[in-house]
DNA sequence: CTATGGCCCTGGTTGC
DNA sequence: TGCAACCAGGGCCATA
C-alpha cells in the first residue's frame, strides 16, 4: 500500500515528466474518484494551466499549477490502496483501470489508475489549506524526538496513534509495524506510558525506516504499487515483521505473530516487543 | 476522550 | 473444476 516512501518515489519520478507542461484536457472515467467534485469543475479549473512543480504532503501528491489568482492551486492525488500515476504517450491506451486522464501539452498523458477505486484526485485552489489538519511530516527537521514525545501524551494505544494522520502524517500500516519493531515497542501499549529513551528510539526508527524505504523506491509486495516508470519497489525484501507472520524473527528467531489492532493486520515479534500489561484483568 | 464498526471497492485466495 | 464467500486496507463518519 502506498505510504510516505512510495508517494515520495512517485513524486520524484513524476516531477521531470510533468514540470513545465500544460494540462490541455481532463477526462474523468470514474466520477467518485473526484470525491464530490464535478468532472466539469475539474476540467475547467485545470484546462490550460501549467504544472510548476510536484511535491508531497503526507501521503498526498501535490501537482502544483501556475498560481493565476489562486493562493496554492494544485491537482491533489491520494493513492489510497491501489492508486498509481503513470505518464504514457497520447497514443497509448491506459487500460481499464484509468479513473482520470489528463492530456499534457507534450506528447503524453498523465493517467490516474486505481483498481479498487479508493484513491482520490481533485483540483484545489489552496492545497495548503486542504492539508492544515495534517500532523507532522516525519522526515521534516522540526519533527524531533521531543515533538514526538508531546504527541504521545495521550491514553491512546501506540499503533492507532501513529496511524492517525493528524498526529504524524504519512505513516501507514507497513511502516508503523516496522518502526515499532525497530524500537522494540508493542503496538498496544498506551502512548503516554512510553519512556523518554524509548521515544528517542521510536523517533529514530520512524526516520530510518522511511529513509531506507525511499532509497529502495518503496515497497511492492502485491500487484499494486509500482513507480510511475512501472518498476516495483524493493524495500519489501527488508521487512522485519510486516507480512512475516509465522516466520522467524530476524533478530531472535521467535516466530512473528500476526494480530489485529484497530482493525489492521499487525505484525510483531512477541519477544522483541513485549506485550503491555492488561489492566482490569480478572 | 478513546474505541469500534461500517462503508467504499475489487482481485486474489480460501473453502466447500 | 466451479463458484461463492471472504478478505485487505486508508480515511471518514456514525455510534458506543
PDB file of C-alpha atoms (C1' of nucleotides) in Angstrom:
ATOM      1  CA  UNK A   1       0.000   0.000   0.000  1.00  0.00           C
ATOM      2  CA  UNK A   2       1.438   3.346  -0.866  1.00  0.00           C
ATOM      3  CA  UNK A   3       2.653   5.182   2.184  1.00  0.00           C
ATOM      4  CA  UNK A   4       5.124   8.024   2.522  1.00  0.00           C
ATOM      5  CA  UNK A   5       8.092   6.309   0.790  1.00  0.00           C
ATOM      6  CA  UNK A   6       6.001   5.157  -2.149  1.00  0.00           C
ATOM      7  CA  UNK A   7       4.423   8.576  -2.532  1.00  0.00           C
ATOM      8  CA  UNK A   8       7.824  10.249  -2.292  1.00  0.00           C
ATOM      9  CA  UNK A   9       9.161   7.965  -5.021  1.00  0.00           C
ATOM     10  CA  UNK A  10       6.168   8.745  -7.198  1.00  0.00           C
ATOM     11  CA  UNK A  11       6.676  12.477  -6.727  1.00  0.00           C
ATOM     12  CA  UNK A  12      10.375  12.315  -7.578  1.00  0.00           C
ATOM     13  CA  UNK A  13       9.771  10.347 -10.754  1.00  0.00           C
ATOM     14  CA  UNK A  14       6.810  12.433 -11.838  1.00  0.00           C
ATOM     15  CA  UNK A  15       8.476  15.794 -11.389  1.00  0.00           C
ATOM     16  CA  UNK A  16      10.626  15.763 -14.556  1.00  0.00           C
ATOM     17  CA  UNK A  17       7.785  14.347 -16.627  1.00  0.00           C
ATOM     18  CA  UNK A  18       5.271  16.994 -15.616  1.00  0.00           C
ATOM     19  CA  UNK A  19       7.035  20.242 -14.794  1.00  0.00           C
ATOM     20  CA  UNK A  20       6.600  22.871 -17.452  1.00  0.00           C
ATOM     21  CA  UNK A  21       3.826  21.054 -19.291  1.00  0.00           C
ATOM     22  CA  UNK A  22       0.344  22.426 -19.561  1.00  0.00           C
ATOM     23  CA  UNK A  23      -2.803  20.439 -18.931  1.00  0.00           C
ATOM     24  CA  UNK A  24      -4.808  20.505 -22.124  1.00  0.00           C
ATOM     25  CA  UNK A  25      -7.778  18.411 -21.127  1.00  0.00           C
ATOM     26  CA  UNK A  26      -9.138  16.341 -18.242  1.00  0.00           C
ATOM     27  CA  UNK A  27     -11.180  13.222 -18.799  1.00  0.00           C
ATOM     28  CA  UNK A  28     -12.930  11.501 -15.905  1.00  0.00           C
ATOM     29  CA  UNK A  29     -13.737   7.813 -16.262  1.00  0.00           C
ATOM     30  CA  UNK A  30     -14.925   7.151 -12.696  1.00  0.00           C
ATOM     31  CA  UNK A  31     -16.657  10.081 -11.075  1.00  0.00           C
ATOM     32  CA  UNK A  32     -16.263   9.114  -7.429  1.00  0.00           C
ATOM     33  CA  UNK A  33     -12.506   9.400  -7.790  1.00  0.00           C
ATOM     34  CA  UNK A  34     -13.100  13.159  -7.646  1.00  0.00           C
ATOM     35  CA  UNK A  35     -14.605  12.817  -4.179  1.00  0.00           C
ATOM     36  CA  UNK A  36     -17.552  15.087  -4.847  1.00  0.00           C
ATOM     37  CA  UNK A  37     -16.026  17.492  -7.314  1.00  0.00           C
ATOM     38  CA  UNK A  38     -17.778  17.519 -10.656  1.00  0.00           C
ATOM     39  CA  UNK A  39     -15.949  16.448 -13.785  1.00  0.00           C
ATOM     40  CA  UNK A  40     -16.779  19.807 -15.291  1.00  0.00           C
ATOM     41  CA  UNK A  41     -15.292  21.727 -12.366  1.00  0.00           C
ATOM     42  CA  UNK A  42     -12.094  19.723 -12.561  1.00  0.00           C
ATOM     43  CA  UNK A  43     -11.806  20.118 -16.312  1.00  0.00           C
ATOM     44  CA  UNK A  44     -12.484  23.852 -16.270  1.00  0.00           C
ATOM     45  CA  UNK A  45     -10.124  24.502 -13.382  1.00  0.00           C
ATOM     46  CA  UNK A  46      -7.105  22.723 -14.838  1.00  0.00           C
ATOM     47  CA  UNK A  47      -7.500  23.384 -18.537  1.00  0.00           C
ATOM     48  CA  UNK A  48      -4.607  25.320 -19.983  1.00  0.00           C
ATOM     49  CA  UNK A  49      -2.700  25.598 -16.718  1.00  0.00           C
ATOM     50  CA  UNK A  50       0.976  24.903 -16.369  1.00  0.00           C
ATOM     51  CA  UNK A  51       2.474  22.431 -13.932  1.00  0.00           C
ATOM     52  CA  UNK A  52       5.103  24.319 -11.960  1.00  0.00           C
ATOM     53  CA  UNK A  53       6.162  21.522  -9.633  1.00  0.00           C
ATOM     54  CA  UNK A  54       5.271  18.278  -7.935  1.00  0.00           C
ATOM     55  CA  UNK A  55       5.541  17.927  -4.187  1.00  0.00           C
ATOM     56  CA  UNK A  56       4.399  15.648  -1.387  1.00  0.00           C
ATOM     57  CA  UNK A  57       2.486  16.339   1.797  1.00  0.00           C
ATOM     58  CA  UNK A  58       1.968  13.252   3.959  1.00  0.00           C
ATOM     59  CA  UNK A  59       0.563  10.673   1.516  1.00  0.00           C
ATOM     60  CA  UNK A  60      -0.779  13.329  -0.844  1.00  0.00           C
ATOM     61  CA  UNK A  61       0.796  14.068  -4.211  1.00  0.00           C
ATOM     62  CA  UNK A  62       0.531  17.757  -4.990  1.00  0.00           C
ATOM     63  CA  UNK A  63       0.761  18.686  -8.674  1.00  0.00           C
ATOM     64  CA  UNK A  64       1.276  22.420  -8.403  1.00  0.00           C
ATOM     65  CA  UNK A  65      -0.275  24.613 -11.061  1.00  0.00           C
ATOM     66  CA  UNK A  66       0.637  28.154 -12.052  1.00  0.00           C
ATOM     67  CA  UNK A  67      -0.896  30.484  -9.487  1.00  0.00           C
ATOM     68  CA  UNK A  68      -3.179  32.640 -11.636  1.00  0.00           C
ATOM     69  CA  UNK A  69      -5.286  34.285  -8.917  1.00  0.00           C
ATOM     70  CA  UNK A  70      -5.406  31.255  -6.628  1.00  0.00           C
ATOM     71  CA  UNK A  71      -3.316  31.027  -3.446  1.00  0.00           C
ATOM     72  CA  UNK A  72      -1.923  27.499  -3.890  1.00  0.00           C
ATOM     73  CA  UNK A  73      -3.632  25.799  -6.817  1.00  0.00           C
ATOM     74  CA  UNK A  74      -2.967  22.132  -7.393  1.00  0.00           C
ATOM     75  CA  UNK A  75      -4.233  18.809  -8.513  1.00  0.00           C
ATOM     76  CA  UNK A  76      -4.026  16.715  -5.371  1.00  0.00           C
ATOM     77  CA  UNK A  77      -3.892  12.933  -5.514  1.00  0.00           C
ATOM     78  CA  UNK A  78      -4.193  10.301  -2.794  1.00  0.00           C
ATOM     79  CA  UNK A  79      -3.312   6.793  -3.936  1.00  0.00           C
ATOM     80  CA  UNK A  80      -5.026   5.035  -1.022  1.00  0.00           C
ATOM     81  CA  UNK A  81      -4.828   1.269  -1.606  1.00  0.00           C
ATOM     82  CA  UNK A  82      -4.212   0.687  -5.259  1.00  0.00           C
ATOM     83  CA  UNK A  83      -3.771   4.042  -6.961  1.00  0.00           C
ATOM     84  CA  UNK A  84      -0.946   4.715  -9.429  1.00  0.00           C
ATOM     85  CA  UNK A  85       0.104   7.621 -11.593  1.00  0.00           C
ATOM     86  CA  UNK A  86       1.614   6.883 -14.976  1.00  0.00           C
ATOM     87  CA  UNK A  87       2.705   9.017 -17.894  1.00  0.00           C
ATOM     88  CA  UNK A  88       2.123   7.493 -21.310  1.00  0.00           C
ATOM     89  CA  UNK A  89       2.145   8.750 -24.889  1.00  0.00           C
ATOM     90  CA  UNK A  90      -1.260  10.087 -26.012  1.00  0.00           C
ATOM     91  CA  UNK A  91      -1.498   7.185 -28.400  1.00  0.00           C
ATOM     92  CA  UNK A  92      -1.108   4.508 -25.767  1.00  0.00           C
ATOM     93  CA  UNK A  93      -4.292   3.234 -24.104  1.00  0.00           C
ATOM     94  CA  UNK A  94      -4.266   3.441 -20.309  1.00  0.00           C
ATOM     95  CA  UNK A  95      -6.274   0.278 -19.749  1.00  0.00           C
ATOM     96  CA  UNK A  96      -9.452  -0.498 -17.837  1.00  0.00           C
ATOM     97  CA  UNK A  97      -8.329   0.938 -14.508  1.00  0.00           C
ATOM     98  CA  UNK A  98      -7.801   4.512 -15.653  1.00  0.00           C
ATOM     99  CA  UNK A  99     -10.060   6.708 -13.498  1.00  0.00           C
ATOM    100  CA  UNK A 100      -8.865  10.138 -14.609  1.00  0.00           C
ATOM    101  CA  UNK A 101      -6.694  11.072 -17.600  1.00  0.00           C
ATOM    102  CA  UNK A 102      -5.005  14.434 -18.113  1.00  0.00           C
ATOM    103  CA  UNK A 103      -3.749  15.252 -21.563  1.00  0.00           C
ATOM    104  CA  UNK A 104      -0.496  17.195 -21.424  1.00  0.00           C
ATOM    105  CA  UNK A 105       0.973  19.722 -23.814  1.00  0.00           C
ATOM    106  CA  UNK A 106       3.805  17.428 -24.819  1.00  0.00           C
ATOM    107  CA  UNK A 107       3.069  14.087 -26.482  1.00  0.00           C
ATOM    108  CA  UNK A 108       1.983  12.460 -23.208  1.00  0.00           C
ATOM    109  CA  UNK A 109      -0.958  11.980 -20.899  1.00  0.00           C
ATOM    110  CA  UNK A 110      -0.955  11.560 -17.128  1.00  0.00           C
ATOM    111  CA  UNK A 111      -3.275   8.771 -16.020  1.00  0.00           C
ATOM    112  CA  UNK A 112      -4.552   8.006 -12.554  1.00  0.00           C
ATOM    113  CA  UNK A 113      -5.009   4.235 -12.430  1.00  0.00           C
ATOM    114  CA  UNK A 114      -6.831   2.665  -9.499  1.00  0.00           C
ATOM    115  CA  UNK A 115      -8.139  -0.884  -9.431  1.00  0.00           C
ATOM    116  CA  UNK A 116     -10.033  -0.555  -6.156  1.00  0.00           C
ATOM    117  CA  UNK A 117     -11.358   2.955  -6.676  1.00  0.00           C
ATOM    118  CA  UNK A 118     -10.432   4.144  -3.186  1.00  0.00           C
ATOM    119  CA  UNK A 119      -7.990   6.721  -4.489  1.00  0.00           C
ATOM    120  CA  UNK A 120      -8.811  10.380  -4.941  1.00  0.00           C
ATOM    121  CA  UNK A 121      -7.809  13.091  -7.397  1.00  0.00           C
ATOM    122  CA  UNK A 122      -9.209  16.597  -7.476  1.00  0.00           C
ATOM    123  CA  UNK A 123      -8.392  20.214  -8.093  1.00  0.00           C
ATOM    124  CA  UNK A 124      -7.972  22.630  -5.234  1.00  0.00           C
ATOM    125  CA  UNK A 125      -7.380  26.371  -5.262  1.00  0.00           C
ATOM    126  CA  UNK A 126      -5.495  26.168  -1.999  1.00  0.00           C
ATOM    127  CA  UNK A 127      -3.602  22.987  -1.311  1.00  0.00           C
ATOM    128  CA  UNK A 128      -2.007  24.253   1.874  1.00  0.00           C
ATOM    129  CA  UNK A 129      -5.457  24.903   3.289  1.00  0.00           C
ATOM    130  CA  UNK A 130      -6.578  21.378   2.425  1.00  0.00           C
ATOM    131  CA  UNK A 131      -3.750  19.968   4.498  1.00  0.00           C
ATOM    132  CA  UNK A 132      -3.840  22.226   7.521  1.00  0.00           C
ATOM    133  CA  UNK A 133      -5.277  19.478   9.752  1.00  0.00           C
ATOM    134  CA  UNK A 134      -2.451  17.081   8.976  1.00  0.00           C
ATOM    135  CA  UNK A 135       0.159  16.356  11.592  1.00  0.00           C
ATOM    136  CA  UNK A 136       3.946  16.399  11.476  1.00  0.00           C
ATOM    137  CA  UNK A 137       5.932  15.416   8.426  1.00  0.00           C
ATOM    138  CA  UNK A 138       8.019  12.628   9.946  1.00  0.00           C
ATOM    139  CA  UNK A 139      11.122  13.480   7.909  1.00  0.00           C
ATOM    140  CA  UNK A 140      10.997  17.222   8.488  1.00  0.00           C
ATOM    141  CA  UNK A 141      13.729  18.656  10.731  1.00  0.00           C
ATOM    142  CA  UNK A 142      11.063  20.113  13.005  1.00  0.00           C
ATOM    143  CA  UNK A 143       9.850  16.613  13.809  1.00  0.00           C
ATOM    144  CA  UNK A 144      12.168  15.899  16.715  1.00  0.00           C
ATOM    145  CA  UNK A 145      12.005  13.202  19.368  1.00  0.00           C
ATOM    146  CA  UNK A 146      10.743  15.855  21.739  1.00  0.00           C
ATOM    147  CA  UNK A 147       7.902  16.740  19.386  1.00  0.00           C
ATOM    148  CA  UNK A 148       7.018  13.076  19.054  1.00  0.00           C
ATOM    149  CA  UNK A 149       7.026  12.774  22.823  1.00  0.00           C
ATOM    150  CA  UNK A 150       4.498  15.591  23.060  1.00  0.00           C
ATOM    151  CA  UNK A 151       2.290  13.785  20.575  1.00  0.00           C
ATOM    152  CA  UNK A 152       2.446  10.685  22.741  1.00  0.00           C
ATOM    153  CA  UNK A 153       0.906  12.372  25.764  1.00  0.00           C
ATOM    154  CA  UNK A 154      -2.417  10.601  25.353  1.00  0.00           C
ATOM    155  CA  UNK A 155      -4.113   7.493  26.621  1.00  0.00           C
ATOM    156  CA  UNK A 156      -4.491   6.122  23.137  1.00  0.00           C
ATOM    157  CA  UNK A 157      -2.714   2.959  22.103  1.00  0.00           C
ATOM    158  CA  UNK A 158       0.554   3.440  20.273  1.00  0.00           C
ATOM    159  CA  UNK A 159      -0.193   1.962  16.860  1.00  0.00           C
ATOM    160  CA  UNK A 160      -3.554   3.628  16.252  1.00  0.00           C
ATOM    161  CA  UNK A 161      -1.967   6.891  17.343  1.00  0.00           C
ATOM    162  CA  UNK A 162       0.879   6.572  14.848  1.00  0.00           C
ATOM    163  CA  UNK A 163      -1.606   5.762  12.091  1.00  0.00           C
ATOM    164  CA  UNK A 164      -3.540   8.948  12.850  1.00  0.00           C
ATOM    165  CA  UNK A 165      -2.608  11.371  10.079  1.00  0.00           C
ATOM    166  CA  UNK A 166      -3.452  14.322  12.277  1.00  0.00           C
ATOM    167  CA  UNK A 167      -0.616  13.396  14.621  1.00  0.00           C
ATOM    168  CA  UNK A 168       2.161  12.149  12.345  1.00  0.00           C
ATOM    169  CA  UNK A 169       1.328  12.400   8.669  1.00  0.00           C
ATOM    170  CA  UNK A 170       2.500   9.806   6.185  1.00  0.00           C
ATOM    171  CA  UNK A 171       2.874   6.588   8.128  1.00  0.00           C
ATOM    172  CA  UNK A 172       0.658   3.625   7.249  1.00  0.00           C
ATOM    173  CA  UNK A 173       0.261   0.064   8.353  1.00  0.00           C
ATOM    174  CA  UNK A 174       3.556  -1.232   6.989  1.00  0.00           C
ATOM    175  CA  UNK A 175       5.928   1.403   8.273  1.00  0.00           C
ATOM    176  CA  UNK A 176       4.279   1.642  11.657  1.00  0.00           C
ATOM    177  CA  UNK A 177       4.758  -2.093  12.180  1.00  0.00           C
ATOM    178  CA  UNK A 178       8.356  -1.856  11.021  1.00  0.00           C
ATOM    179  CA  UNK A 179       9.149   1.171  13.180  1.00  0.00           C
ATOM    180  CA  UNK A 180       7.566  -0.370  16.284  1.00  0.00           C
ATOM    181  CA  UNK A 181       9.648  -3.481  15.803  1.00  0.00           C
ATOM    182  CA  UNK A 182      12.828  -1.473  15.373  1.00  0.00           C
ATOM    183  CA  UNK A 183      12.067   0.441  18.542  1.00  0.00           C
ATOM    184  CA  UNK A 184      11.099  -2.696  20.474  1.00  0.00           C
ATOM    185  CA  UNK A 185       7.643  -1.362  21.273  1.00  0.00           C
ATOM    186  CA  UNK A 186       4.364  -3.271  21.359  1.00  0.00           C
ATOM    187  CA  UNK A 187       1.605  -1.703  19.215  1.00  0.00           C
ATOM    188  CA  UNK A 188      -0.959  -1.818  22.015  1.00  0.00           C
ATOM    189  CA  UNK A 189       0.955  -0.047  24.764  1.00  0.00           C
ATOM    190  CA  UNK A 190      -0.628   3.233  25.869  1.00  0.00           C
ATOM    191  CA  UNK A 191       1.229   6.045  24.154  1.00  0.00           C
ATOM    192  CA  UNK A 192       1.647   8.109  27.317  1.00  0.00           C
ATOM    193  CA  UNK A 193       3.478   5.262  29.032  1.00  0.00           C
ATOM    194  CA  UNK A 194       6.388   5.151  26.585  1.00  0.00           C
ATOM    195  CA  UNK A 195       9.515   6.193  28.453  1.00  0.00           C
ATOM    196  CA  UNK A 196      11.585   9.011  27.040  1.00  0.00           C
ATOM    197  CA  UNK A 197      14.511   6.843  25.962  1.00  0.00           C
ATOM    198  CA  UNK A 198      12.042   4.682  24.058  1.00  0.00           C
ATOM    199  CA  UNK A 199      10.552   7.786  22.471  1.00  0.00           C
ATOM    200  CA  UNK A 200      14.005   8.624  21.176  1.00  0.00           C
ATOM    201  CA  UNK A 201      14.333   5.115  19.748  1.00  0.00           C
ATOM    202  CA  UNK A 202      10.909   5.272  18.160  1.00  0.00           C
ATOM    203  CA  UNK A 203      11.665   8.626  16.567  1.00  0.00           C
ATOM    204  CA  UNK A 204      14.923   7.295  15.151  1.00  0.00           C
ATOM    205  CA  UNK A 205      13.178   4.140  13.944  1.00  0.00           C
ATOM    206  CA  UNK A 206      10.479   6.080  12.112  1.00  0.00           C
ATOM    207  CA  UNK A 207      13.013   8.255  10.319  1.00  0.00           C
ATOM    208  CA  UNK A 208      15.401   5.460   9.487  1.00  0.00           C
ATOM    209  CA  UNK A 209      12.778   3.068   8.121  1.00  0.00           C
ATOM    210  CA  UNK A 210      11.324   5.818   5.931  1.00  0.00           C
ATOM    211  CA  UNK A 211      14.736   6.881   4.636  1.00  0.00           C
ATOM    212  CA  UNK A 212      15.698   3.284   3.910  1.00  0.00           C
ATOM    213  CA  UNK A 213      12.437   2.619   2.084  1.00  0.00           C
ATOM    214  CA  UNK A 214      12.764   5.755  -0.033  1.00  0.00           C
ATOM    215  CA  UNK A 215      16.238   4.632  -1.038  1.00  0.00           C
ATOM    216  CA  UNK A 216      14.677   1.405  -2.309  1.00  0.00           C
ATOM    217  CA  UNK A 217      11.868   3.207  -4.190  1.00  0.00           C
ATOM    218  CA  UNK A 218       9.357   1.961  -1.619  1.00  0.00           C
ATOM    219  CA  UNK A 219       7.895  -1.498  -1.153  1.00  0.00           C
ATOM    220  CA  UNK A 220       5.841  -3.680  -3.519  1.00  0.00           C
ATOM    221  CA  UNK A 221       4.538  -6.895  -2.034  1.00  0.00           C
ATOM    222  CA  UNK A 222       1.387  -7.307  -4.105  1.00  0.00           C
ATOM    223  CA  UNK A 223       0.175  -6.464  -7.582  1.00  0.00           C
ATOM    224  CA  UNK A 224      -0.410  -2.829  -6.800  1.00  0.00           C
ATOM    225  CA  UNK A 225       2.347  -0.380  -6.083  1.00  0.00           C
ATOM    226  CA  UNK A 226       4.599   0.426  -8.988  1.00  0.00           C
ATOM    227  CA  UNK A 227       6.608   3.564  -9.615  1.00  0.00           C
ATOM    228  CA  UNK A 228       5.380   5.818 -12.437  1.00  0.00           C
ATOM    229  CA  UNK A 229       8.039   4.130 -14.538  1.00  0.00           C
ATOM    230  CA  UNK A 230       6.398   0.785 -13.889  1.00  0.00           C
ATOM    231  CA  UNK A 231       9.077  -0.634 -11.612  1.00  0.00           C
ATOM    232  CA  UNK A 232       8.238  -2.322  -8.306  1.00  0.00           C
ATOM    233  CA  UNK A 233       9.859  -1.004  -5.147  1.00  0.00           C
ATOM    234  CA  UNK A 234      12.500  -3.112  -3.446  1.00  0.00           C
ATOM    235  CA  UNK A 235      12.108  -2.406   0.253  1.00  0.00           C
ATOM    236  CA  UNK A 236       9.830  -5.414   0.861  1.00  0.00           C
ATOM    237  CA  UNK A 237      12.959  -7.572   0.938  1.00  0.00           C
ATOM    238  CA  UNK A 238      13.944  -5.770   4.117  1.00  0.00           C
ATOM    239  CA  UNK A 239      10.685  -6.107   6.015  1.00  0.00           C
ATOM    240  CA  UNK A 240      11.404  -7.290   9.546  1.00  0.00           C
ATOM    241  CA  UNK A 241       7.839  -8.105  10.563  1.00  0.00           C
ATOM    242  CA  UNK A 242       5.268  -6.929   8.025  1.00  0.00           C
ATOM    243  CA  UNK A 243       3.739  -9.895   6.222  1.00  0.00           C
ATOM    244  CA  UNK A 244       6.090 -12.281   8.029  1.00  0.00           C
ATOM    245  CA  UNK A 245       3.604 -13.996  10.329  1.00  0.00           C
ATOM    246  CA  UNK A 246       4.920 -17.429  11.349  1.00  0.00           C
ATOM    247  CA  UNK A 247       8.418 -16.722  10.033  1.00  0.00           C
ATOM    248  CA  UNK A 248      11.316 -16.431  12.475  1.00  0.00           C
ATOM    249  CA  UNK A 249      12.231 -13.007  13.815  1.00  0.00           C
ATOM    250  CA  UNK A 250      15.410 -11.869  12.109  1.00  0.00           C
ATOM    251  CA  UNK A 251      16.795 -10.766  15.451  1.00  0.00           C
ATOM    252  CA  UNK A 252      15.827 -13.531  17.889  1.00  0.00           C
ATOM    253  CA  UNK A 253      14.225 -16.290  15.763  1.00  0.00           C
ATOM    254  CA  UNK A 254      10.953 -16.261  17.697  1.00  0.00           C
ATOM    255  CA  UNK A 255       8.061 -16.736  15.245  1.00  0.00           C
ATOM    256  CA  UNK A 256       6.495 -13.455  14.174  1.00  0.00           C
ATOM    257  CA  UNK A 257       2.881 -13.163  15.308  1.00  0.00           C
ATOM    258  CA  UNK A 258       0.023 -11.562  13.450  1.00  0.00           C
ATOM    259  CA  UNK A 259      -2.647  -9.835  15.472  1.00  0.00           C
ATOM    260  CA  UNK A 260      -5.353  -7.296  14.761  1.00  0.00           C
ATOM    261  CA  UNK A 261      -5.107  -3.828  16.260  1.00  0.00           C
ATOM    262  CA  UNK A 262      -7.698  -1.214  15.368  1.00  0.00           C
ATOM    263  CA  UNK A 263      -8.932  -3.397  12.504  1.00  0.00           C
ATOM    264  CA  UNK A 264      -5.466  -3.532  10.992  1.00  0.00           C
ATOM    265  CA  UNK A 265      -3.352  -6.582  10.435  1.00  0.00           C
ATOM    266  CA  UNK A 266      -0.435  -6.098  12.799  1.00  0.00           C
ATOM    267  CA  UNK A 267       2.867  -7.944  12.919  1.00  0.00           C
ATOM    268  CA  UNK A 268       5.128  -8.215  15.925  1.00  0.00           C
ATOM    269  CA  UNK A 269       7.894 -10.264  17.400  1.00  0.00           C
ATOM    270  CA  UNK A 270       6.400 -11.317  20.748  1.00  0.00           C
ATOM    271  CA  UNK A 271       9.851 -11.440  22.300  1.00  0.00           C
ATOM    272  CA  UNK A 272      11.352  -8.223  20.945  1.00  0.00           C
ATOM    273  CA  UNK A 273       8.117  -6.299  21.539  1.00  0.00           C
ATOM    274  CA  UNK A 274       6.783  -7.104  24.993  1.00  0.00           C
ATOM    275  CA  UNK A 275       3.025  -7.119  25.471  1.00  0.00           C
ATOM    276  CA  UNK A 276       1.533  -4.353  27.559  1.00  0.00           C
ATOM    277  CA  UNK A 277       0.160  -5.215  30.965  1.00  0.00           C
ATOM    278  CA  UNK A 278      -3.554  -5.747  30.667  1.00  0.00           C
ATOM    279  CA  UNK A 279      -5.363  -3.613  33.193  1.00  0.00           C
ATOM    280  CA  UNK A 280      -8.594  -4.736  34.758  1.00  0.00           C
ATOM    281  CA  UNK A 281      -7.691  -8.344  34.132  1.00  0.00           C
ATOM    282  CA  UNK A 282      -9.721 -10.853  36.129  1.00  0.00           C
TER     283      UNK A 282
ATOM    284  C1'  DC B   1     -11.632  11.261  25.216  1.00  0.00           C
ATOM    285  C1'  DT B   2     -10.991   6.811  23.111  1.00  0.00           C
ATOM    286  C1'  DA B   3     -12.514   2.897  20.685  1.00  0.00           C
ATOM    287  C1'  DT B   4     -15.306   0.359  17.446  1.00  0.00           C
ATOM    288  C1'  DG B   5     -17.641  -0.767  13.283  1.00  0.00           C
ATOM    289  C1'  DG B   6     -19.474   0.198   8.710  1.00  0.00           C
ATOM    290  C1'  DC B   7     -18.578   1.906   4.221  1.00  0.00           C
ATOM    291  C1'  DC B   8     -16.279   2.287  -0.096  1.00  0.00           C
ATOM    292  C1'  DC B   9     -14.203  -1.418  -3.990  1.00  0.00           C
ATOM    293  C1'  DT B  10     -12.101  -5.355  -6.493  1.00  0.00           C
ATOM    294  C1'  DG B  11      -8.940  -9.163  -7.436  1.00  0.00           C
ATOM    295  C1'  DG B  12      -6.985 -12.841  -5.325  1.00  0.00           C
ATOM    296  C1'  DT B  13      -7.392 -16.542  -2.056  1.00  0.00           C
ATOM    297  C1'  DT B  14      -9.793 -19.890   0.553  1.00  0.00           C
ATOM    298  C1'  DG B  15     -13.426 -23.267   1.343  1.00  0.00           C
ATOM    299  C1'  DC B  16     -16.707 -26.468   0.011  1.00  0.00           C
TER     300       DC B  16
ATOM    301  C1'  DT C   1     -13.487 -27.979 -11.582  1.00  0.00           C
ATOM    302  C1'  DG C   2     -16.708 -24.250 -10.304  1.00  0.00           C
ATOM    303  C1'  DC C   3     -18.434 -20.976  -7.674  1.00  0.00           C
ATOM    304  C1'  DA C   4     -19.418 -18.315  -3.586  1.00  0.00           C
ATOM    305  C1'  DA C   5     -17.756 -16.313   0.498  1.00  0.00           C
ATOM    306  C1'  DC C   6     -14.236 -13.878   2.406  1.00  0.00           C
ATOM    307  C1'  DC C   7     -10.516 -10.593   2.936  1.00  0.00           C
ATOM    308  C1'  DA C   8      -7.216  -6.464   2.762  1.00  0.00           C
ATOM    309  C1'  DG C   9      -6.861  -1.824   3.576  1.00  0.00           C
ATOM    310  C1'  DG C  10      -6.836   4.406   4.309  1.00  0.00           C
ATOM    311  C1'  DG C  11      -9.715   7.604   5.509  1.00  0.00           C
ATOM    312  C1'  DC C  12     -14.035   9.163   7.069  1.00  0.00           C
ATOM    313  C1'  DC C  13     -18.156   9.086   9.608  1.00  0.00           C
ATOM    314  C1'  DA C  14     -21.611   7.489  12.979  1.00  0.00           C
ATOM    315  C1'  DT C  15     -22.153   5.353  17.179  1.00  0.00           C
ATOM    316  C1'  DA C  16     -20.837   3.436  21.918  1.00  0.00           C
TER     317       DA C  16
END
